[in-house]
Short mmCIF file of C-alpha atoms in Angstrom, two decimals:
data_model
loop_
_atom_site.label_atom_id
_atom_site.label_comp_id
_atom_site.label_asym_id
_atom_site.label_seq_id
_atom_site.Cartn_x
_atom_site.Cartn_y
_atom_site.Cartn_z
CA MET A 1 106.82 127.39 96.27
CA SER A 2 106.38 124.11 97.19
CA LYS A 3 108.94 122.47 99.26
CA TYR A 4 108.42 119.02 98.11
CA LYS A 5 108.67 117.50 95.01
CA CYS A 6 105.71 115.26 94.68
CA LYS A 7 101.95 115.66 95.20
CA ASN A 8 101.09 112.56 96.95
CA ILE A 9 102.84 109.89 98.33
CA THR A 10 102.78 105.68 98.45
CA ILE A 11 103.87 103.33 100.65
CA THR A 12 103.66 99.52 99.64
CA GLY A 13 105.11 96.85 101.41
CA LEU A 14 103.75 92.89 102.18
CA PRO A 15 103.36 92.23 105.95
CA GLY A 16 106.68 92.60 108.35
CA THR A 17 108.24 95.15 106.48
CA GLY A 18 107.60 98.27 107.93
CA SER A 19 105.35 100.76 104.99
CA THR A 20 102.28 101.63 108.26
CA THR A 21 105.44 102.05 110.62
CA LEU A 22 106.92 104.44 108.04
CA LEU A 23 103.14 105.70 106.60
CA ASN A 24 103.04 107.17 110.86
CA CYS A 25 106.13 108.54 110.70
CA LEU A 26 105.70 110.97 107.59
CA LYS A 27 102.65 111.68 109.21
CA GLU A 28 104.34 112.91 112.23
CA GLN A 29 106.81 114.75 110.29
CA LEU A 30 104.53 116.11 107.68
CA LYS A 31 100.89 117.20 109.23
CA PHE A 32 101.75 120.78 110.39
CA HIS A 33 102.37 121.10 106.16
CA GLY A 34 98.65 120.10 105.10
CA TRP A 35 99.66 116.11 104.75
CA THR A 36 96.94 113.79 105.75
CA GLY A 37 97.73 109.85 105.97
CA PHE A 38 95.39 106.74 105.39
CA SER A 39 96.05 103.15 106.05
CA GLY A 40 94.16 100.56 102.99
CA GLY A 41 94.64 98.17 105.63
CA GLU A 42 93.66 99.57 108.52
CA PHE A 43 90.63 100.33 106.71
CA MET A 44 89.48 97.37 105.17
CA ARG A 45 90.23 95.76 108.79
CA LYS A 46 87.47 98.23 110.32
CA TYR A 47 85.01 97.89 107.66
CA ALA A 48 85.46 93.77 108.26
CA VAL A 49 84.58 93.75 111.55
CA GLU A 50 81.69 96.01 111.31
CA LYS A 51 80.55 94.34 108.34
CA GLY A 52 81.05 91.02 110.20
CA LEU A 53 83.49 89.58 107.58
CA TYR A 54 86.70 89.25 110.71
CA ASP A 55 86.14 89.06 114.21
CA ASP A 56 88.57 91.77 115.66
CA ARG A 57 88.96 89.14 118.86
CA LYS A 58 91.97 87.49 116.61
CA LYS A 59 94.93 89.00 116.67
CA ILE A 60 96.70 87.91 112.90
CA HIS A 61 95.33 90.09 110.16
CA HIS A 62 92.54 88.87 107.80
CA ASP A 63 93.55 88.75 103.87
CA ALA A 64 91.28 89.91 100.88
CA SER A 65 88.95 87.01 100.65
CA ALA A 66 87.29 88.48 103.53
CA TYR A 67 85.89 90.99 100.90
CA ASP A 68 84.24 90.17 97.37
CA GLU A 69 85.93 91.83 94.20
CA ASP A 70 84.05 94.69 93.25
CA PHE A 71 84.82 96.23 96.67
CA ASP A 72 88.20 95.55 96.54
CA HIS A 73 88.01 97.37 93.03
CA LYS A 74 86.18 100.44 94.54
CA ILE A 75 88.36 101.18 96.91
CA ASP A 76 91.51 100.70 94.77
CA MET A 77 90.23 102.68 92.21
CA GLY A 78 89.02 105.28 94.85
CA ILE A 79 92.57 105.12 95.69
CA ARG A 80 93.92 106.13 92.03
CA GLU A 81 90.94 109.06 91.67
CA LYS A 82 92.37 110.64 95.54
CA LEU A 83 96.23 110.58 93.79
CA GLN A 84 94.44 112.09 90.77
CA GLU A 85 92.65 114.55 91.15
CA GLU A 86 93.85 115.69 95.15
CA GLU A 87 96.80 116.73 96.50
CA SER A 88 98.82 116.28 100.19
CA TRP A 89 98.36 112.27 100.62
CA ILE A 90 100.51 109.74 101.79
CA ILE A 91 98.58 106.61 101.30
CA GLU A 92 99.94 103.63 102.29
CA SER A 93 98.20 99.81 101.23
CA TRP A 94 99.77 96.67 99.00
CA LEU A 95 98.59 98.36 95.89
CA SER A 96 98.83 101.70 96.46
CA GLY A 97 101.90 101.72 94.27
CA PHE A 98 100.45 99.80 91.95
CA MET A 99 97.34 102.26 91.76
CA ALA A 100 99.72 104.96 90.87
CA GLN A 101 101.43 103.95 87.72
CA GLY A 102 101.07 105.89 85.14
CA LEU A 103 100.15 109.22 86.87
CA ASP A 104 102.11 112.35 87.59
CA GLY A 105 103.64 114.16 91.11
CA VAL A 106 102.92 110.58 92.83
CA LEU A 107 105.81 109.54 94.62
CA LYS A 108 105.81 105.75 95.00
CA ILE A 109 107.82 104.32 98.09
CA LEU A 110 108.31 100.59 98.08
CA VAL A 111 109.47 98.94 101.49
CA THR A 112 110.86 95.62 101.93
CA CYS A 113 113.01 93.34 104.13
CA ASN A 114 115.47 91.56 103.28
CA GLU A 115 115.47 89.13 106.07
CA ASP A 116 112.55 87.15 106.30
CA ALA A 117 113.75 85.89 110.04
CA VAL A 118 113.04 89.48 111.43
CA ARG A 119 109.29 89.77 109.20
CA VAL A 120 108.80 87.47 110.98
CA ASP A 121 109.36 88.33 114.28
CA ARG A 122 107.72 91.32 114.04
CA ILE A 123 104.37 89.89 112.86
CA MET A 124 105.11 87.48 115.83
CA ASN A 125 105.45 90.82 117.90
CA ARG A 126 102.44 92.40 116.68
CA ASP A 127 99.85 89.84 116.96
CA GLY A 128 101.39 88.23 119.85
CA VAL A 129 101.30 84.51 117.39
CA THR A 130 104.19 81.72 116.88
CA VAL A 131 106.58 81.22 114.68
CA ALA A 132 104.98 78.78 113.05
CA GLU A 133 101.69 80.99 112.86
CA ALA A 134 103.71 83.63 111.38
CA LYS A 135 105.45 82.09 109.20
CA ARG A 136 101.86 80.89 107.81
CA HIS A 137 100.22 84.04 107.64
CA ILE A 138 102.89 85.54 105.71
CA SER A 139 102.44 83.00 103.18
CA HIS A 140 98.83 82.44 102.83
CA ARG A 141 97.98 86.25 103.00
CA TYR A 142 100.79 86.47 100.13
CA ASP A 143 99.37 83.85 98.17
CA THR A 144 95.62 84.54 98.51
CA ASN A 145 96.18 88.53 97.99
CA LEU A 146 98.04 87.96 94.89
CA ALA A 147 96.16 85.26 93.17
CA LYS A 148 92.81 87.72 94.10
CA TRP A 149 94.46 90.75 92.57
CA ALA A 150 96.02 88.53 89.81
CA ARG A 151 92.47 87.92 88.66
CA ILE A 152 90.96 91.19 89.60
CA TYR A 153 93.60 93.71 87.56
CA GLY A 154 95.30 91.23 85.04
CA HIS A 155 94.33 94.36 82.77
CA LEU A 156 95.93 96.93 84.24
CA TRP A 157 99.03 95.14 84.83
CA GLN A 158 99.30 94.70 81.13
CA LYS A 159 97.99 98.50 80.36
CA TRP A 160 100.23 99.62 83.25
CA VAL A 161 103.42 97.79 83.45
CA VAL A 162 103.64 95.05 80.04
CA GLU A 163 102.78 97.32 77.47
CA GLN A 164 104.27 100.61 79.32
CA GLY A 165 107.99 97.90 79.27
CA PRO A 166 108.87 97.16 83.28
CA ALA A 167 107.22 93.68 82.37
CA LYS A 168 107.60 91.64 79.86
CA GLU A 169 104.69 89.38 78.07
CA ASN A 170 105.67 86.21 80.33
CA ASP A 171 106.51 87.67 83.38
CA PRO A 172 104.10 86.86 86.51
CA ILE A 173 102.73 89.01 87.60
CA ASP A 174 104.23 90.72 90.32
CA PHE A 175 102.46 94.35 91.89
CA TRP A 176 105.68 94.46 94.08
CA ARG A 177 108.97 94.74 91.05
CA PRO A 178 111.10 97.18 92.62
CA ASP A 179 111.52 98.93 89.56
CA LEU A 180 107.84 99.51 89.82
CA TYR A 181 108.96 101.94 92.37
CA ASP A 182 110.28 105.73 92.60
CA VAL A 183 111.81 104.71 95.99
CA VAL A 184 113.18 101.60 97.61
CA ILE A 185 114.03 101.31 100.98
CA ASP A 186 115.09 97.78 102.74
CA THR A 187 114.09 97.76 106.29
CA PHE A 188 116.17 94.79 106.81
CA SER A 189 119.95 97.37 106.17
CA ASN A 190 118.40 100.65 107.63
CA ASN A 191 116.95 101.13 110.96
CA LYS A 192 113.41 103.59 111.30
CA LYS A 193 115.11 106.59 112.11
CA GLN A 194 117.15 106.18 108.73
CA VAL A 195 114.20 105.07 106.78
CA LEU A 196 112.54 108.15 107.78
CA LYS A 197 114.92 110.20 106.41
CA ILE A 198 115.36 108.22 103.27
CA ALA A 199 111.87 108.62 102.81
CA LEU A 200 112.21 112.45 103.51
CA ASP A 201 114.99 112.83 101.60
CA ALA A 202 113.47 111.27 98.10
CA ILE A 203 110.09 114.05 99.39
CA LYS A 204 111.58 117.00 99.25
CA LYS A 205 113.21 119.70 96.99
CA LYS A 206 117.08 120.44 97.55
#
């Protein structure tokens, strides 16, 4: 019998929260048990560079405006299909948790950081940018991506979230509402080792 409560895992987090770090930790912990990790952001970045949509000499990460809506839709629906039909995937992306709404056997993890200054510091260290650049980056990517995805997936928000009860008709679209997730982990209050333990405790059967 499986020692895990779920057949697939999604990890969702905004820039600087530590979602990619958790993905890498889980990949290392579960690699000998047949699990495979996938970073949506890393995949999209490589695609953007290959297609000339993004200059990889830039240190700061790009936003979703680099792609047309059909491409976003194809990738995101591909994630949902993979979560429905396959097993032992750990998929990390901004929307992987939203794309798993209503699917059985998927543990949806939301990674947060309750101190904005820490997020800014992480972006500075990751991308080698100034405080002002990191702050602009966080704000711009969030606003740009949310506006695009709300336009593309507004009908799915209505179907998966509003009609199912978590959100009301007049609530703003927020793909990172904590109540859409099974586990919420704050990387400000918990260190790297503690974050991994919380995730593993949620994944493994007691």
